[in-house]
Amino acid sequence: MTTIKAAVCRTFDAPLTIEQITLAPAGPAQVQVEMEACAICHSDISYIDGGWGGQLPAVYGHEGIGRVTGVGDQVSGIATGDRVLVTLIRACQQCASCSTGHPAHCATTPPPHDGPLTDADGDPVLGAMNCGAFAEAVTVHSSQVVRIPEEIPAAAACLLSCGVITGVGAAVNTAGIRPGQTVVVIGTGGVGLNAIQGARIAGAARIVAIDMSQEKLDAALEFGATDGILATADKPWARLRDIAPTGADAVLICTGAIQAYQGALRFLGNRGKAVLVGMPHSGQMTEYEPVMLAALGQGIVGSKMGDAVLSRDIPWMIDLYQQGRLKLDELVSGLWSLEQINEALDDTRGGGARRNVILF
């Protein structure tokens, strides 16, 4: 057993507390990782604020990087000392989803009370989203880690664990964007900027960013958007027709703000596809007109973690970064210590941050 410092959520919609907790060693199919950095994702905030419910007490954080300090005897391909990304994609590699190349939808889940964390009283603490990476170290299933080169800075590298694969993957894997197509990206925060990068890499001819903030639209142009439309404009979908008269081949909704979903399908052209990337709070609803989807051959599909396959997608994204074709460093808004995590969460809630990163 190892004693570590972690940011613990004991009450929803309340500040996290920095506590000493106990971390179990790596089991047969697990690895233990000493963390270098962990970025703050809006999914962490949705859980912390009580938007999705869940078990407490819990340690959140799932977008991390660190160095392997322990390896179970059933693990192959990972060794002590390896520098690895830590992701929430825990894959059994045997169920139907894993066997067909969709490990983010693995049907095998660990028992909720069978985690590696306990508090000072010996009571279990949930390592949320199979990670619990707002902590000095984690013990995770070996399928959740992938090696990463030493030379990539930790604050930039950790973004590959979630924000980058979610956005780029939504464009490339889920939407299947092809050269010459028109793409609309609604919400240009951290994930949205990566969806824009994914559309650019896939060869989209027009990439139209939509956001409430002109400042964020200007940033979207730096990441590959060709045009920007303020979401506050009167009938913004009509303005798209001035740019692309036949409408969008794909609309990627990259925000959890439920207002963004209302009217999003109006941007689609014939046979266009709406990809739902952002995750509103449980119970929030929106409306659409089914006859229009049927008549125009349109579709709606969800995208979890960009439908990423770690061993396939992380290496080529690293290669793109090393070529200068994928921006990572520019996504980092601020660096914070674990003791500053509540300030970092509040800064992220403000909506201006691309990604705030906790450094250990």
PDB file of N, CA, C and O in Angstrom, residues 21 46 53 79 89 109 112 123 146 175 193 203 226 231-233 240 242 252 259 268 284 287 293 302 305 327-328:
ATOM      1  N   ILE A  21      -4.653   9.637   1.152  1.00  0.00           N
ATOM      2  CA  ILE A  21      -5.411   8.409   1.000  1.00  0.00           C
ATOM      3  C   ILE A  21      -4.456   7.278   0.654  1.00  0.00           C
ATOM      4  O   ILE A  21      -3.285   7.502   0.341  1.00  0.00           O
ATOM      5  N   SER A  46     -18.705  18.189 -14.503  1.00  0.00           N
ATOM      6  CA  SER A  46     -20.104  17.751 -14.482  1.00  0.00           C
ATOM      7  C   SER A  46     -20.351  16.783 -13.326  1.00  0.00           C
ATOM      8  O   SER A  46     -21.374  16.854 -12.638  1.00  0.00           O
ATOM      9  N   GLY A  53     -24.750  12.639 -11.110  1.00  0.00           N
ATOM     10  CA  GLY A  53     -24.857  11.751  -9.958  1.00  0.00           C
ATOM     11  C   GLY A  53     -23.587  10.938  -9.760  1.00  0.00           C
ATOM     12  O   GLY A  53     -22.497  11.360 -10.148  1.00  0.00           O
ATOM     13  N   ALA A  79       6.422  -1.674 -19.036  1.00  0.00           N
ATOM     14  CA  ALA A  79       7.433  -2.001 -18.039  1.00  0.00           C
ATOM     15  C   ALA A  79       7.608  -0.840 -17.067  1.00  0.00           C
ATOM     16  O   ALA A  79       7.290   0.319 -17.374  1.00  0.00           O
ATOM     17  N   ILE A  89     -10.337   4.779 -20.928  1.00  0.00           N
ATOM     18  CA  ILE A  89     -10.781   3.673 -21.783  1.00  0.00           C
ATOM     19  C   ILE A  89     -10.225   2.356 -21.232  1.00  0.00           C
ATOM     20  O   ILE A  89      -9.081   1.993 -21.467  1.00  0.00           O
ATOM     21  N   THR A 109     -17.367  -3.970 -16.990  1.00  0.00           N
ATOM     22  CA  THR A 109     -17.025  -2.910 -16.044  1.00  0.00           C
ATOM     23  C   THR A 109     -16.626  -3.511 -14.701  1.00  0.00           C
ATOM     24  O   THR A 109     -17.193  -4.517 -14.270  1.00  0.00           O
ATOM     25  N   PRO A 112     -18.077  -1.478  -8.639  1.00  0.00           N
ATOM     26  CA  PRO A 112     -17.865  -0.101  -8.179  1.00  0.00           C
ATOM     27  C   PRO A 112     -17.134   0.013  -6.852  1.00  0.00           C
ATOM     28  O   PRO A 112     -16.524   1.044  -6.564  1.00  0.00           O
ATOM     29  N   ASP A 123     -12.223   3.518   4.632  1.00  0.00           N
ATOM     30  CA  ASP A 123     -13.428   3.419   3.803  1.00  0.00           C
ATOM     31  C   ASP A 123     -13.059   3.573   2.324  1.00  0.00           C
ATOM     32  O   ASP A 123     -12.135   4.324   1.978  1.00  0.00           O
ATOM     33  N   VAL A 146      -0.877   3.925 -22.484  1.00  0.00           N
ATOM     34  CA  VAL A 146      -0.158   3.780 -23.745  1.00  0.00           C
ATOM     35  C   VAL A 146       1.117   4.600 -23.646  1.00  0.00           C
ATOM     36  O   VAL A 146       1.117   5.704 -23.120  1.00  0.00           O
ATOM     37  N   ALA A 175     -17.480  10.881 -37.402  1.00  0.00           N
ATOM     38  CA  ALA A 175     -18.099  11.574 -38.530  1.00  0.00           C
ATOM     39  C   ALA A 175     -17.586  11.050 -39.865  1.00  0.00           C
ATOM     40  O   ALA A 175     -18.282  11.147 -40.882  1.00  0.00           O
ATOM     41  N   LEU A 193     -11.940  22.736 -30.403  1.00  0.00           N
ATOM     42  CA  LEU A 193     -10.734  23.083 -31.157  1.00  0.00           C
ATOM     43  C   LEU A 193     -10.090  21.832 -31.742  1.00  0.00           C
ATOM     44  O   LEU A 193      -9.544  21.858 -32.853  1.00  0.00           O
ATOM     45  N   GLY A 203      -9.159  16.811 -44.244  1.00  0.00           N
ATOM     46  CA  GLY A 203      -9.250  17.426 -45.563  1.00  0.00           C
ATOM     47  C   GLY A 203     -10.524  18.180 -45.856  1.00  0.00           C
ATOM     48  O   GLY A 203     -10.827  18.459 -47.025  1.00  0.00           O
ATOM     49  N   THR A 226     -12.147  27.732 -41.157  1.00  0.00           N
ATOM     50  CA  THR A 226     -12.101  28.663 -42.283  1.00  0.00           C
ATOM     51  C   THR A 226     -13.051  29.832 -42.098  1.00  0.00           C
ATOM     52  O   THR A 226     -12.866  30.889 -42.709  1.00  0.00           O
ATOM     53  N   ALA A 231     -22.976  32.401 -32.380  1.00  0.00           N
ATOM     54  CA  ALA A 231     -24.212  31.691 -32.069  1.00  0.00           C
ATOM     55  C   ALA A 231     -25.337  32.641 -31.705  1.00  0.00           C
ATOM     56  O   ALA A 231     -26.515  32.282 -31.788  1.00  0.00           O
ATOM     57  N   THR A 232     -24.988  33.879 -31.322  1.00  0.00           N
ATOM     58  CA  THR A 232     -25.997  34.865 -30.950  1.00  0.00           C
ATOM     59  C   THR A 232     -26.614  35.553 -32.167  1.00  0.00           C
ATOM     60  O   THR A 232     -27.560  36.331 -32.033  1.00  0.00           O
ATOM     61  N   ALA A 233     -26.088  35.284 -33.371  1.00  0.00           N
ATOM     62  CA  ALA A 233     -26.625  35.891 -34.587  1.00  0.00           C
ATOM     63  C   ALA A 233     -28.051  35.395 -34.849  1.00  0.00           C
ATOM     64  O   ALA A 233     -28.436  34.297 -34.428  1.00  0.00           O
ATOM     65  N   LEU A 240     -24.895  30.141 -42.484  1.00  0.00           N
ATOM     66  CA  LEU A 240     -24.056  29.078 -43.047  1.00  0.00           C
ATOM     67  C   LEU A 240     -24.308  28.931 -44.544  1.00  0.00           C
ATOM     68  O   LEU A 240     -23.377  28.650 -45.305  1.00  0.00           O
ATOM     69  N   ASP A 242     -24.744  31.092 -46.707  1.00  0.00           N
ATOM     70  CA  ASP A 242     -23.943  32.046 -47.481  1.00  0.00           C
ATOM     71  C   ASP A 242     -22.534  31.512 -47.724  1.00  0.00           C
ATOM     72  O   ASP A 242     -21.879  31.880 -48.703  1.00  0.00           O
ATOM     73  N   LEU A 252     -20.645  18.852 -35.704  1.00  0.00           N
ATOM     74  CA  LEU A 252     -20.104  18.281 -34.481  1.00  0.00           C
ATOM     75  C   LEU A 252     -20.440  19.216 -33.323  1.00  0.00           C
ATOM     76  O   LEU A 252     -19.984  20.366 -33.285  1.00  0.00           O
ATOM     77  N   GLN A 259     -28.426  24.376 -24.803  1.00  0.00           N
ATOM     78  CA  GLN A 259     -28.940  25.316 -25.801  1.00  0.00           C
ATOM     79  C   GLN A 259     -28.325  25.079 -27.178  1.00  0.00           C
ATOM     80  O   GLN A 259     -28.945  25.360 -28.207  1.00  0.00           O
ATOM     81  N   LEU A 268     -27.469  21.107 -41.122  1.00  0.00           N
ATOM     82  CA  LEU A 268     -27.170  19.954 -41.963  1.00  0.00           C
ATOM     83  C   LEU A 268     -27.723  20.107 -43.373  1.00  0.00           C
ATOM     84  O   LEU A 268     -28.826  20.637 -43.579  1.00  0.00           O
ATOM     85  N   GLN A 284     -31.549  16.701 -19.095  1.00  0.00           N
ATOM     86  CA  GLN A 284     -31.779  17.814 -20.002  1.00  0.00           C
ATOM     87  C   GLN A 284     -32.245  17.289 -21.359  1.00  0.00           C
ATOM     88  O   GLN A 284     -31.754  16.263 -21.838  1.00  0.00           O
ATOM     89  N   GLU A 287     -35.336  19.180 -28.714  1.00  0.00           N
ATOM     90  CA  GLU A 287     -36.367  18.760 -29.654  1.00  0.00           C
ATOM     91  C   GLU A 287     -35.825  18.784 -31.082  1.00  0.00           C
ATOM     92  O   GLU A 287     -34.925  19.558 -31.399  1.00  0.00           O
ATOM     93  N   LEU A 293     -35.381  14.624 -40.814  1.00  0.00           N
ATOM     94  CA  LEU A 293     -34.283  13.672 -40.890  1.00  0.00           C
ATOM     95  C   LEU A 293     -34.607  12.564 -41.880  1.00  0.00           C
ATOM     96  O   LEU A 293     -33.751  12.157 -42.682  1.00  0.00           O
ATOM     97  N   GLY A 302     -23.945   9.544 -31.524  1.00  0.00           N
ATOM     98  CA  GLY A 302     -23.107   9.977 -30.412  1.00  0.00           C
ATOM     99  C   GLY A 302     -21.659   9.559 -30.636  1.00  0.00           C
ATOM    100  O   GLY A 302     -21.373   8.612 -31.373  1.00  0.00           O
ATOM    101  N   MET A 305     -15.424   9.475 -26.473  1.00  0.00           N
ATOM    102  CA  MET A 305     -13.969   9.418 -26.549  1.00  0.00           C
ATOM    103  C   MET A 305     -13.468   9.343 -27.988  1.00  0.00           C
ATOM    104  O   MET A 305     -12.439   8.734 -28.288  1.00  0.00           O
ATOM    105  N   LYS A 327      -1.759  20.712 -33.078  1.00  0.00           N
ATOM    106  CA  LYS A 327      -1.408  21.632 -31.995  1.00  0.00           C
ATOM    107  C   LYS A 327      -1.775  21.005 -30.650  1.00  0.00           C
ATOM    108  O   LYS A 327      -2.908  20.576 -30.446  1.00  0.00           O
ATOM    109  N   LEU A 328      -0.797  20.948 -29.744  1.00  0.00           N
ATOM    110  CA  LEU A 328      -1.046  20.518 -28.368  1.00  0.00           C
ATOM    111  C   LEU A 328      -0.669  21.617 -27.381  1.00  0.00           C
ATOM    112  O   LEU A 328      -1.464  21.971 -26.504  1.00  0.00           O
TER     113      LEU A 328
END
